[in-house]
Coordinates of C-alpha atoms in Angstrom, one line a residue:
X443 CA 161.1 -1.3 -166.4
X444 CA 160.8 2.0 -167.8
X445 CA 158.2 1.1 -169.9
X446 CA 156.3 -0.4 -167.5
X447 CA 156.2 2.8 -165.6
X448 CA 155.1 4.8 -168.6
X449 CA 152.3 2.6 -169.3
X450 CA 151.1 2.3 -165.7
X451 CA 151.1 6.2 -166.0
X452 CA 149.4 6.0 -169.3
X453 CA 146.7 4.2 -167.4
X454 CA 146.5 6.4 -164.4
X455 CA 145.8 9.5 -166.6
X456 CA 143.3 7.8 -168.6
X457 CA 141.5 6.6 -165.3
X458 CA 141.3 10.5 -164.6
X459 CA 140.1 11.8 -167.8
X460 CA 137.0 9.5 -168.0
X461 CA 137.2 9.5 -171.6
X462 CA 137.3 6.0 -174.0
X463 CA 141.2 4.9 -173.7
X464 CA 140.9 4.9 -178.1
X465 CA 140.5 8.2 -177.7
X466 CA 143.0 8.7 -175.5
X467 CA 146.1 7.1 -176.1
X468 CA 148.4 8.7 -178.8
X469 CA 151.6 7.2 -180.6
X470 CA 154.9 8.8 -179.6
X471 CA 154.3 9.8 -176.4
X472 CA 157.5 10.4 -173.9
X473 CA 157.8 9.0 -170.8
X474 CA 157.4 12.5 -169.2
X475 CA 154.4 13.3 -170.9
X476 CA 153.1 10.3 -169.7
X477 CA 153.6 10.8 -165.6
X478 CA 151.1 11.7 -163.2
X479 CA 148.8 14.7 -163.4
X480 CA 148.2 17.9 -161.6
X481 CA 144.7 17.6 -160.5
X482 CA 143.5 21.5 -160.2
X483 CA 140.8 20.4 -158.2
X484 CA 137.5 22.4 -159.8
X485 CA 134.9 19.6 -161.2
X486 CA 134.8 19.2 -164.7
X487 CA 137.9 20.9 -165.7
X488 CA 140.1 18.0 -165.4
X489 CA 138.1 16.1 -167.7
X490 CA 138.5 18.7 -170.2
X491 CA 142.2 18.7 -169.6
X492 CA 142.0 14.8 -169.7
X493 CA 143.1 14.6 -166.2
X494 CA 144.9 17.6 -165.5
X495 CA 147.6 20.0 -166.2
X496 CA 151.1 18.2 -166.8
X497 CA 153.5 19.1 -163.4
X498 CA 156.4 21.8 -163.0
X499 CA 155.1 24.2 -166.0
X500 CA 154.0 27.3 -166.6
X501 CA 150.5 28.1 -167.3
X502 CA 148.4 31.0 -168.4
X503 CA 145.0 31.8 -166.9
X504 CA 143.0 34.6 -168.8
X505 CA 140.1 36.4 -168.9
X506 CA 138.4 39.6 -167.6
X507 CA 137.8 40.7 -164.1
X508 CA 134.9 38.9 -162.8
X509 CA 135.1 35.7 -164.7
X510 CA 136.5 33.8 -162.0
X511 CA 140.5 33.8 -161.9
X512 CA 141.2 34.0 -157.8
X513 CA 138.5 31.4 -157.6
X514 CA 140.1 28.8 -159.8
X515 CA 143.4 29.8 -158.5
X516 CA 142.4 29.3 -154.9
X517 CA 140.6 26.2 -155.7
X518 CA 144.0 24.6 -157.4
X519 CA 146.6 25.7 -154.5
X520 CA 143.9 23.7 -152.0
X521 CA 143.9 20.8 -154.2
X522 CA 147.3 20.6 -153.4
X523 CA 146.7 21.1 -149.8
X524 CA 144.4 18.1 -149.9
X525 CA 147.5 15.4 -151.4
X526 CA 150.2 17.5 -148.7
X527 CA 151.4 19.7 -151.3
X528 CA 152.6 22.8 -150.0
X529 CA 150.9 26.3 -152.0
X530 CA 151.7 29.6 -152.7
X531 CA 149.2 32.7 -153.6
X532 CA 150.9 35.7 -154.6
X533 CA 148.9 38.6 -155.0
X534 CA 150.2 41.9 -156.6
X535 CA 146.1 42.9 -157.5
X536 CA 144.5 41.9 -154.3
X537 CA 144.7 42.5 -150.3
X538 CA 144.8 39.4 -148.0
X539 CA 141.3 40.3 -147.0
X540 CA 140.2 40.1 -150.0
X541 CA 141.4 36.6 -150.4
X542 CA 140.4 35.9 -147.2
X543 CA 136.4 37.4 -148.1
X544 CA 136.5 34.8 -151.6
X545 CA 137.5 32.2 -149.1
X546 CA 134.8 32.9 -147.1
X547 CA 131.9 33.0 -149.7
X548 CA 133.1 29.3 -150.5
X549 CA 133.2 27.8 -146.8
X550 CA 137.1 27.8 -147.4
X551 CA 140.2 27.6 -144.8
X552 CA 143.5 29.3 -146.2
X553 CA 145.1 28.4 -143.3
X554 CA 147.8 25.8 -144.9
X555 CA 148.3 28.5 -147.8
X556 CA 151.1 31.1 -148.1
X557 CA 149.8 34.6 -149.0
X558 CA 152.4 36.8 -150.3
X559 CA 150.5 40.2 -151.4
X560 CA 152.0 43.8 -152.7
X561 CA 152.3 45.4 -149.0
X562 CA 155.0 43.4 -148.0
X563 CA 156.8 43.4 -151.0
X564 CA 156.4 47.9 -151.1
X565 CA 157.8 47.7 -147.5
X566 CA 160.8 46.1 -148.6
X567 CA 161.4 48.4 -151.7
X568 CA 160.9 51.7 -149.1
X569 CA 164.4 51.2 -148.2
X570 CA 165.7 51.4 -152.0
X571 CA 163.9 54.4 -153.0
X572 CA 166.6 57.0 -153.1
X573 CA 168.4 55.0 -156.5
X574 CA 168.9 58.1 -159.0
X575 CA 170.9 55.6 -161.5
X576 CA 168.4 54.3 -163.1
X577 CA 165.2 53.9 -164.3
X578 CA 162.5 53.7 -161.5
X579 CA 160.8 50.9 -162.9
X580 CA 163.7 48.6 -163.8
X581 CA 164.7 49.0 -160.5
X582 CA 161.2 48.2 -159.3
X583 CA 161.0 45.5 -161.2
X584 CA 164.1 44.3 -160.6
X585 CA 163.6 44.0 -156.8
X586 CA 160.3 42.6 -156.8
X587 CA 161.4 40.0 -158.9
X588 CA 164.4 38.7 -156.5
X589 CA 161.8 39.2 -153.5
X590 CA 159.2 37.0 -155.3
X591 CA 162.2 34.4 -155.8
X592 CA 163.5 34.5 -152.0
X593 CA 160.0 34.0 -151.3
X594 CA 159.5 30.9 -153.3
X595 CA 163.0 29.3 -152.4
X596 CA 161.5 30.7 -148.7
X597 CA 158.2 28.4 -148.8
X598 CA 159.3 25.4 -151.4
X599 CA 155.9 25.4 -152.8
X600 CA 155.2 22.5 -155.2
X601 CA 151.8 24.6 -156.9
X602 CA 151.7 28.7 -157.1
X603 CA 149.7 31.0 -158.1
X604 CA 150.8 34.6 -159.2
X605 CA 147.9 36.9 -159.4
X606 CA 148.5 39.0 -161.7
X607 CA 150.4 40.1 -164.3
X608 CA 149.1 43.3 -165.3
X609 CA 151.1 45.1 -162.8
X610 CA 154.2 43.3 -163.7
X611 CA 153.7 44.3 -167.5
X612 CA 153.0 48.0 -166.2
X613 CA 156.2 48.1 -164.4
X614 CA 158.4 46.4 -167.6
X615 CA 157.4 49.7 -169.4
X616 CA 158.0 47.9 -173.0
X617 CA 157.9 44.4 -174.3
X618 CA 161.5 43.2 -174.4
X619 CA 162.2 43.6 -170.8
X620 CA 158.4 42.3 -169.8
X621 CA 159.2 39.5 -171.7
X622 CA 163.1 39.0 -170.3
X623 CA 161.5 39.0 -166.4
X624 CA 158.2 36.4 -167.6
X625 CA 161.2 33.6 -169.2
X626 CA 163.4 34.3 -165.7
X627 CA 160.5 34.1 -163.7
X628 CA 159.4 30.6 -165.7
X629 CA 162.9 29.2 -165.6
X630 CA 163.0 29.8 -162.1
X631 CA 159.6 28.2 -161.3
X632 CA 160.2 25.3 -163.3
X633 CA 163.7 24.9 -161.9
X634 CA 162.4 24.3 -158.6
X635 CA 159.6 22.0 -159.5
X636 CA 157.0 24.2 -159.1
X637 CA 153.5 24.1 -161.0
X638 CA 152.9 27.8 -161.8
X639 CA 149.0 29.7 -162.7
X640 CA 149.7 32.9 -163.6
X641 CA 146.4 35.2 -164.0
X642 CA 146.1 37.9 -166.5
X643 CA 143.0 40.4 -166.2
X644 CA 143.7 41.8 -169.4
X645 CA 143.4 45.3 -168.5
X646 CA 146.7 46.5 -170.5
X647 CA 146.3 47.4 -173.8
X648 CA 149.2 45.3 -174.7
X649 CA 148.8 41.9 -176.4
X650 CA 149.1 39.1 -174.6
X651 CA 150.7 36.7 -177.4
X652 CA 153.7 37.3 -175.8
X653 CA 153.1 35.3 -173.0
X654 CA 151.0 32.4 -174.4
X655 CA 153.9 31.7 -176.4
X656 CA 155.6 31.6 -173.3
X657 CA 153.2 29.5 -171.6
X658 CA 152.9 25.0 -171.6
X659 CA 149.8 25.9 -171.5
X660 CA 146.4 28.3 -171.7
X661 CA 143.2 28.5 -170.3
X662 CA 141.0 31.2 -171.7
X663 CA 137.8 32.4 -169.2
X664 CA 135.0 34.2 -170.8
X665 CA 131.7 36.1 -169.2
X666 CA 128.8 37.2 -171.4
X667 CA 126.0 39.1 -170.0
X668 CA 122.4 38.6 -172.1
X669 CA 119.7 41.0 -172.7
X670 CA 117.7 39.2 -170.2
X671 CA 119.1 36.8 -167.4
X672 CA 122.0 36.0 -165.3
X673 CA 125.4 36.3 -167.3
X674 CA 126.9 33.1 -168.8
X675 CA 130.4 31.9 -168.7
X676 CA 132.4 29.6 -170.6
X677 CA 136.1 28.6 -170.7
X678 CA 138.4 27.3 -173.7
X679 CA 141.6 25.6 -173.4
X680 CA 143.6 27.3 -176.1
X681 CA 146.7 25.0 -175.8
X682 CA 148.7 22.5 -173.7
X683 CA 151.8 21.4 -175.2
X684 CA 151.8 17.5 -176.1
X685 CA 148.7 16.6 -174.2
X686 CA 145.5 16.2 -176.1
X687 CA 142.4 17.9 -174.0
X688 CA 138.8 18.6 -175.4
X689 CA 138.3 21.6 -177.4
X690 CA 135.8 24.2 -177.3
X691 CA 134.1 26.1 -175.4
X692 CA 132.5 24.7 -172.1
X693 CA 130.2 26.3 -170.3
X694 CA 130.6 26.9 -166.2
X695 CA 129.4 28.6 -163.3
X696 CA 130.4 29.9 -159.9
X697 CA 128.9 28.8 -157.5
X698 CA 129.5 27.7 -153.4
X699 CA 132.5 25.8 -153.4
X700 CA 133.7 27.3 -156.3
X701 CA 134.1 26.8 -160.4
X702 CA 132.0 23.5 -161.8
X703 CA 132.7 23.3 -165.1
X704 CA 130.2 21.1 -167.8
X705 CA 132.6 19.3 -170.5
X706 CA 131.1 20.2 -174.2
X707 CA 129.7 16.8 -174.3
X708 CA 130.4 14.5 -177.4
X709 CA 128.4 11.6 -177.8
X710 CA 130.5 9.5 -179.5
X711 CA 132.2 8.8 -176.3
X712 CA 129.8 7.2 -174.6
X713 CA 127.9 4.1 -176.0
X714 CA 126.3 1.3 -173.9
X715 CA 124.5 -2.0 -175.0
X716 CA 120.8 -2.1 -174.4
X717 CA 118.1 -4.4 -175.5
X718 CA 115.6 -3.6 -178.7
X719 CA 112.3 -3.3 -177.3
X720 CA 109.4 -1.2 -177.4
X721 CA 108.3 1.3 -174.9
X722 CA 104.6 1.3 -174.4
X723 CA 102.3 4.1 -173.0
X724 CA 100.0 1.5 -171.5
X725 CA 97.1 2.8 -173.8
X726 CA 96.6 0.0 -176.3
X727 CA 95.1 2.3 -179.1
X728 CA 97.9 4.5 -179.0
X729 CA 100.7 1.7 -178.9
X730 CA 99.0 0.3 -182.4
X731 CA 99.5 3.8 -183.7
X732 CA 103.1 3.2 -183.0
X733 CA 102.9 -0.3 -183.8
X734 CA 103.9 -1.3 -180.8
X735 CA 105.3 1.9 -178.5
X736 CA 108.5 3.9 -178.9
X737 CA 111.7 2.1 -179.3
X738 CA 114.4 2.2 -176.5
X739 CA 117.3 4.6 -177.7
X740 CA 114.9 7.0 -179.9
X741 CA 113.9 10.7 -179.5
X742 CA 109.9 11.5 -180.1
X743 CA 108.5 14.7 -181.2
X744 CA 104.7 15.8 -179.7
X745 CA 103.9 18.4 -182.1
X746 CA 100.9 20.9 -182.2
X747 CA 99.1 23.7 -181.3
X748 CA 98.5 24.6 -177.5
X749 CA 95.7 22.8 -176.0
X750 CA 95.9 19.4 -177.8
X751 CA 97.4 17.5 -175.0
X752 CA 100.9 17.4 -175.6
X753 CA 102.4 17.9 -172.2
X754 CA 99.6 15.7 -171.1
X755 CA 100.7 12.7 -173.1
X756 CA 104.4 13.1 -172.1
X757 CA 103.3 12.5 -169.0
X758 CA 101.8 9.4 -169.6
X759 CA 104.5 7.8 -170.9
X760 CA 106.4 9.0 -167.8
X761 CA 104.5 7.4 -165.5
X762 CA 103.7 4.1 -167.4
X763 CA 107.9 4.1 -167.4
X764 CA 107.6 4.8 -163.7
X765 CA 105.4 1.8 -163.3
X766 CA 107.4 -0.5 -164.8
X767 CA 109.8 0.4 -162.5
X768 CA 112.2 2.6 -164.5
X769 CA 113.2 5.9 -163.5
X770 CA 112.3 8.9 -165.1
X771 CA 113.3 12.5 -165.5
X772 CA 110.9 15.1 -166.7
X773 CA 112.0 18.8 -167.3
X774 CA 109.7 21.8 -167.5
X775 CA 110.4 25.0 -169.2
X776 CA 106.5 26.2 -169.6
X777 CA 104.7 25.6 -166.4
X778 CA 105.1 25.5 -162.7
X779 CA 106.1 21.6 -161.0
X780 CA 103.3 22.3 -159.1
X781 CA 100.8 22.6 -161.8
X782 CA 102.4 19.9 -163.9
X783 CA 101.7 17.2 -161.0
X784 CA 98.3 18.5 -160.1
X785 CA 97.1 18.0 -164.2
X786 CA 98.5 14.0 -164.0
X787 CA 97.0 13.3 -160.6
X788 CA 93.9 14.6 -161.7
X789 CA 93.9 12.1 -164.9
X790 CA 94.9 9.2 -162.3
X791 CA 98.5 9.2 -163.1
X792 CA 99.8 9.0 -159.2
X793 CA 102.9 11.3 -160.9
X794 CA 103.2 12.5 -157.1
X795 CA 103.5 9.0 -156.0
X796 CA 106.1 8.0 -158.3
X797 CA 108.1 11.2 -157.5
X798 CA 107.7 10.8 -153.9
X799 CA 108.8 7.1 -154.4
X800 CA 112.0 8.6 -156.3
X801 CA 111.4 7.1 -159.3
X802 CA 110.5 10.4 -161.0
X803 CA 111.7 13.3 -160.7
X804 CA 110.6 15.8 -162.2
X805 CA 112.6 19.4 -162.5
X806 CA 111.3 23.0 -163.4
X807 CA 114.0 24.9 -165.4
X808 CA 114.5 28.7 -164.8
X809 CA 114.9 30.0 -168.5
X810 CA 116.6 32.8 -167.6
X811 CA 119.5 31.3 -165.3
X812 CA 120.6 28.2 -167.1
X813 CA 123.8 27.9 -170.1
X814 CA 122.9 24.6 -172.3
X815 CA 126.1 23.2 -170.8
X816 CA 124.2 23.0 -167.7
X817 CA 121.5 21.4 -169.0
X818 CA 123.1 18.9 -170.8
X819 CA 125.1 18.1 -168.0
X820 CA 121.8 17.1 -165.2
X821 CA 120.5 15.0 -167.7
X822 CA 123.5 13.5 -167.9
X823 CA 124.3 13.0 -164.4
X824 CA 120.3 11.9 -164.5
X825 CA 122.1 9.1 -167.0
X826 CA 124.7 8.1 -165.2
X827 CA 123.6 8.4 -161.9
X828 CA 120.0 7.4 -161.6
X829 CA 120.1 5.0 -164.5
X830 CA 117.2 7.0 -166.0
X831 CA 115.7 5.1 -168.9
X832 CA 113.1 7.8 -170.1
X833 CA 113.9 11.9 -170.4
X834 CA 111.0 14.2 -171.0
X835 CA 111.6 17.9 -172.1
X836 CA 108.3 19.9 -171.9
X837 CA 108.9 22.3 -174.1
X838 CA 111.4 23.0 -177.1
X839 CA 110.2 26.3 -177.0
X840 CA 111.3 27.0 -173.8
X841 CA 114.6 25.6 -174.1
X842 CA 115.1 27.7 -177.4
X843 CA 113.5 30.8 -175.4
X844 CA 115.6 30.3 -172.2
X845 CA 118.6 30.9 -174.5
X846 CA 118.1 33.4 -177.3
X847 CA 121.2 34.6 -177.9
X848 CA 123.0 31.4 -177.1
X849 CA 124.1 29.9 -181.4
X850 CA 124.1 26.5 -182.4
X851 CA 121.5 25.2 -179.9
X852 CA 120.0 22.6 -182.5
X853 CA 123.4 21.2 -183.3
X854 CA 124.0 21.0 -179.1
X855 CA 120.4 19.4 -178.9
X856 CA 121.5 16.8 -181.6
X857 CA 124.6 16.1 -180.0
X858 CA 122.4 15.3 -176.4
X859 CA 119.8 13.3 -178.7
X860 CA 122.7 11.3 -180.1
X861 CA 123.9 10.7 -176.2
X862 CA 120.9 9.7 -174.8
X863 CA 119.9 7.3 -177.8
X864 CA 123.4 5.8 -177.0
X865 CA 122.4 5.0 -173.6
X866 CA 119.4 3.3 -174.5
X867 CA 117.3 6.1 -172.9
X868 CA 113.5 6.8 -174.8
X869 CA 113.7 11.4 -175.7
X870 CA 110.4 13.1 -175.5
X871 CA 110.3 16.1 -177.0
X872 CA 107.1 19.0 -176.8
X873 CA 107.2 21.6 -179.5
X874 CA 103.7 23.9 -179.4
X875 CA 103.3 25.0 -183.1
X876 CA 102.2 28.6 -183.6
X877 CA 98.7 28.9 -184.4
X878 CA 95.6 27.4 -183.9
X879 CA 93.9 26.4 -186.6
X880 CA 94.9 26.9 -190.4
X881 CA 98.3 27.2 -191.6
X882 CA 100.5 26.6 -188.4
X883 CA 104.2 26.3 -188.1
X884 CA 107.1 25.5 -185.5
X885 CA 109.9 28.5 -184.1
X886 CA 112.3 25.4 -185.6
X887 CA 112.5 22.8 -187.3
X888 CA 113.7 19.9 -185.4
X889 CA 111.7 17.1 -187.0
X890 CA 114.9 15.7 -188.3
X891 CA 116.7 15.5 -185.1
X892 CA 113.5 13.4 -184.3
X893 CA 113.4 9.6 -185.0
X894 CA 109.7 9.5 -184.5
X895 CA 107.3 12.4 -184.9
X896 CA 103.7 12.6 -183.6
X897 CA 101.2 15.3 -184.8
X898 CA 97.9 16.4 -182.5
X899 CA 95.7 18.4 -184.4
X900 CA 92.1 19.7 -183.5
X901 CA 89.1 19.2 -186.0
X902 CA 85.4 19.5 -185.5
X903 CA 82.3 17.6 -186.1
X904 CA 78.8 19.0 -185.7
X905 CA 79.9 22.2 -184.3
X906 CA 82.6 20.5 -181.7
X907 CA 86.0 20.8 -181.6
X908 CA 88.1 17.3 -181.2
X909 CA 91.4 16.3 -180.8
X910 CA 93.2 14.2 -183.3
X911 CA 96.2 12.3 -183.1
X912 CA 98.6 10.6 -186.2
X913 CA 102.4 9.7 -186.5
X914 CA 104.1 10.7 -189.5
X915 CA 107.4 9.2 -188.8
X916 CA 109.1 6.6 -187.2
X917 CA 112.5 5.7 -188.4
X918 CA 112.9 2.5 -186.0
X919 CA 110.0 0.6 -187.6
X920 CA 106.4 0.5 -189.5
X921 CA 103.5 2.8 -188.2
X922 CA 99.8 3.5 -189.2
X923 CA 98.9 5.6 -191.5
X924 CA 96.1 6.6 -190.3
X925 CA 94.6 9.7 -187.8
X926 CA 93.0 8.5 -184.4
X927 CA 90.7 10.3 -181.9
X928 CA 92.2 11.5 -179.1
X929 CA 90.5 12.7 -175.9
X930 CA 91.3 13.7 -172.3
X931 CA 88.8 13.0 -169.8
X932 CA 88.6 13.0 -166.0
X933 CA 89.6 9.5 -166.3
X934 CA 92.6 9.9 -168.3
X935 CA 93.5 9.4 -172.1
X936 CA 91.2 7.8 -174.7
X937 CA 92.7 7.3 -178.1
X938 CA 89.9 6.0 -180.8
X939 CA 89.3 3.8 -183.4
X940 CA 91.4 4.6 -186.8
X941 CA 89.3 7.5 -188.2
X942 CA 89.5 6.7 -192.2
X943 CA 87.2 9.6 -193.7
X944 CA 89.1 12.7 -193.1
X945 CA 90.3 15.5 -195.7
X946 CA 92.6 18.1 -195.9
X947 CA 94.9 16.6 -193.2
X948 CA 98.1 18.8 -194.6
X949 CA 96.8 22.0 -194.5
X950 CA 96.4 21.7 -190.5
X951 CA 92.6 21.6 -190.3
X952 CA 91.7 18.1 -190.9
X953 CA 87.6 17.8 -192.1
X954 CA 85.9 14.5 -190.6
X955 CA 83.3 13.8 -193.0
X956 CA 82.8 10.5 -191.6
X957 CA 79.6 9.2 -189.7
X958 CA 79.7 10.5 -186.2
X959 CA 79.1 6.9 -184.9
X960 CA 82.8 6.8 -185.3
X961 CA 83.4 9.4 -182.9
X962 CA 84.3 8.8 -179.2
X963 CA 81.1 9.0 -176.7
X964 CA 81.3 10.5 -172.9
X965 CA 82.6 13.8 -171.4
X966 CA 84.4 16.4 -173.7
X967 CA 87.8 16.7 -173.4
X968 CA 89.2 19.2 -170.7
X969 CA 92.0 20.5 -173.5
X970 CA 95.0 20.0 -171.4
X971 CA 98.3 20.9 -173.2

């Protein structure tokens, strides 16, 4: 019997974490590591805990004043609230109208909460003042630790929150005895069955190892403010004893309603069957470049200099998705939505029809108020949600711009390729080259994260500039070798006849010295990027 109830447990938790059960389930595991989960109620975070913080421990929140602490805390005692558990905020930093005002900027109600803040507890040391014995603070701190315990055995809370424990570490005067009231204090949590946050603002000079070896468990909260831009945060779960969680950092905000956090994803997780087929851009010159169109679960880099029709192209293949009815997600670093939909419409694209229909939809990112967690995380949910089958990103260079400082953005854009080729879903990457004409060259190199890569170059013939288009790779399959004519007229995209008689093609200004009979006839191209 009791192994039934461990495994039905086992099940529950892996229900919660949304993670693959083989990565889930571990040999050995007690029965008690097994039950049911405290869910602390802030998005994301309980899939990075894989389904939430073990009950009746003792856990460590840290970070720096403004990274979010009282939020998190306040958004784990109403968790409780919502499954009729009973919570308790005590606040040694802040007022109750300051509570109150967080509450407020979230839409809250603390109303089934106990507050217990510092005034009420100095009111009841007033009458103790005159001790001469001993030391004021072990006194002190001796009084406000039996008040803190009558209040708990007072309210039988099953989740607390003790905010914070600067003041208690000021009042222990050295280590030993700071340490002596943090294992009472645990004991007497646990002992009554309570599920403890504690919040450190790290204000003391002290270290803080003391207590993390204390701790089950620790959750580590970080802000870092840019040169340029709206300060990012990110959170780290430094340890939880016998439970496996995801490592690493992942990035979250605050926002109305409180802390949403974006699991670091890992694509290995998440694999889905999908058909082999190819993708086309409903212009038949183009698709015999490609030899057919782009295969489903394959990233494509448009490469060039401005002004060749990169973004333009994207779009094409975004709204030939759209029109065989599968939906589509297009985000812009570079240019305005409005401007984006105006260019396409004017080519006879209908891209406002199909976004208006909901089968696009198309996104302009802020570069200077967005963490690649974030990111990562609405395409995702694009994924998931919407069952999007094609993802533009117009440009790389805006993504890479939006978030200079931010390291290791290639190796998180390879990790998001890797997803979204194993949901089946067709990656469309812009990258404007710097440079015209001669020797040009990318801000990165991400033509190996690329399964396919196509180049648009310009050229000229009798004193005209042309576009040119060519792939150079394409790891799914066979493609020509050859360069094509490319052109963007008032009546859309043209792409030529295979243009054999061309020289110099590596050195980034390819020379037609071919007959011009070979060369597309009608209006010049209108040079949309």
């Amino acid at each position: 019997m009791e192994e039934v109830k461990a495994q039905v447990n086992a099940n529950r938790a892996w229900l919660l974490s949304g993670v693959p059960k083989q990565h889930f389930m571990t040999p050995h595991i007690s029965t008690e590591a097994l039950a049911p989960k405290c869910l602390t109620g802030v998005e994301g975070l309980d899939r990075v805990l894989i389904g939430g913080l073990p009950r009746n421990r003792f856990y460590l929140v840290q970070g720096d004043p403004g990274v979010g602490k009282t939020t998190l805390g306040l958004q784990f005692l109403l968790e409780g609230v919502k499954v009729g558990e009973k919570g308790l905020y005590i606040t040694l930093s802040e007022t109750r109208e300051e509570l109150l005002g967080v509450a407020q900027s979230h839409a809250w109600s603390l109303d089934d909460l106990a507050i217990f803040e510092l005034s009420a507890i100095e009111e009841t040391l007033s009458a103790d003042s005159q001790n001469t014995l001993f030391h004021p603070s072990e006194v002190e701190l001796n009084q406000i630790t039996k008040i803190l315990r009558d209040k708990v055995t007072e309210v039988e809370p099953a989740r607390i929150v003790f905010d914070s424990l600067s003041e208690l570490r000021l009042l222990a005067q050295n280590p030993l005895r700071y340490r002596r009231q943090l294992l009472s204090l645990k004991q007497f949590f646990v002992g009554r069955n309570c599920t403890v946050l504690v919040m450190d603002d790290r204000t003391s000079e002290a270290s803080d190892r003391e207590v993390q070896s204390i701790a089950h468990g620790v959750l580590n909260l970080e802000r870092m403010a840019p040169e340029y831009g709206a300060e990012r945060r990110r959170l780290s779960v430094v340890k939880v004893r016998g439970e496996a969680f995801r490592g690493g950092y992942h990035d979250y905000i605050i926002a109305k309603g409180g802390l949403i956090v974006f699991p670091r994803l890992i694509a290995a997780e998440h694999r889905r069957t999908f058909p082999a087929q190819a993708v086309s851009s409903d212009i038949q010159e183009l698709d015999a470049l490609l030899l057919g169109g782009l295969d489903r679960g394959t990233s494509t880099l448009f490469s060039g200099p401005p002004g060749t029709g990169k973004s333009t192209l994207g779009a094409k293949f975004a709204t030939a998705a759209a029109n065989r009815g599968e939906a589509v997600a297009a985000y812009t670093f570079d240019e305005k939505i409005e401007t984006y939909i105006q260019r396409a419409d004017a080519l006879g694209m209908e891209l406002s029809k199909h976004i208006a229909s909901g089968m696009l939809e198309a996104t302009q990112i802020n570069p200077a108020e967005l963490s690649p967690g974030e990111f990562a995380h609405r395409i995702r949910r694009a994924v998931e949600e919407r069952d999007v089958r094609l993802v533009v990103i117009d440009s790389l260079n805006g993504y890479l711009n939006a978030m200079p400082e931010e390291r290791f953005l290639t190796i998180q854009m390879h990790e998001l390729l890797s997803y979204l080729a194993q949901q089946g879903v067709v990656t469309i990457l812009i990258l404007a080259q710097n440079g015209l004409i001669g020797s040009m060259h990318s801000p990165v190199d991400v033509t190996y994260l690329a399964d396919t890569v196509l180049i648009l170059r310009y050229f000229e013939v009798e004193g005209a500039v042309k576009q040119a288009v060519s792939v150079i790779k394409k790891r799914s399959g066979g493609h020509e070798r050859t360069i094509r004519e490319f052109k963007i007229q008032s009546d859309g995209i043209h792409v030529g006849e295979p243009l054999r008689e061309f020289h110099g093609v590596l050195t980034g200004v390819p020379t037609f010295q071919g007959s011009t009979e070979a060369i597309m006839k009608g209006k010049g191209g209108n040079g949309h990027s």
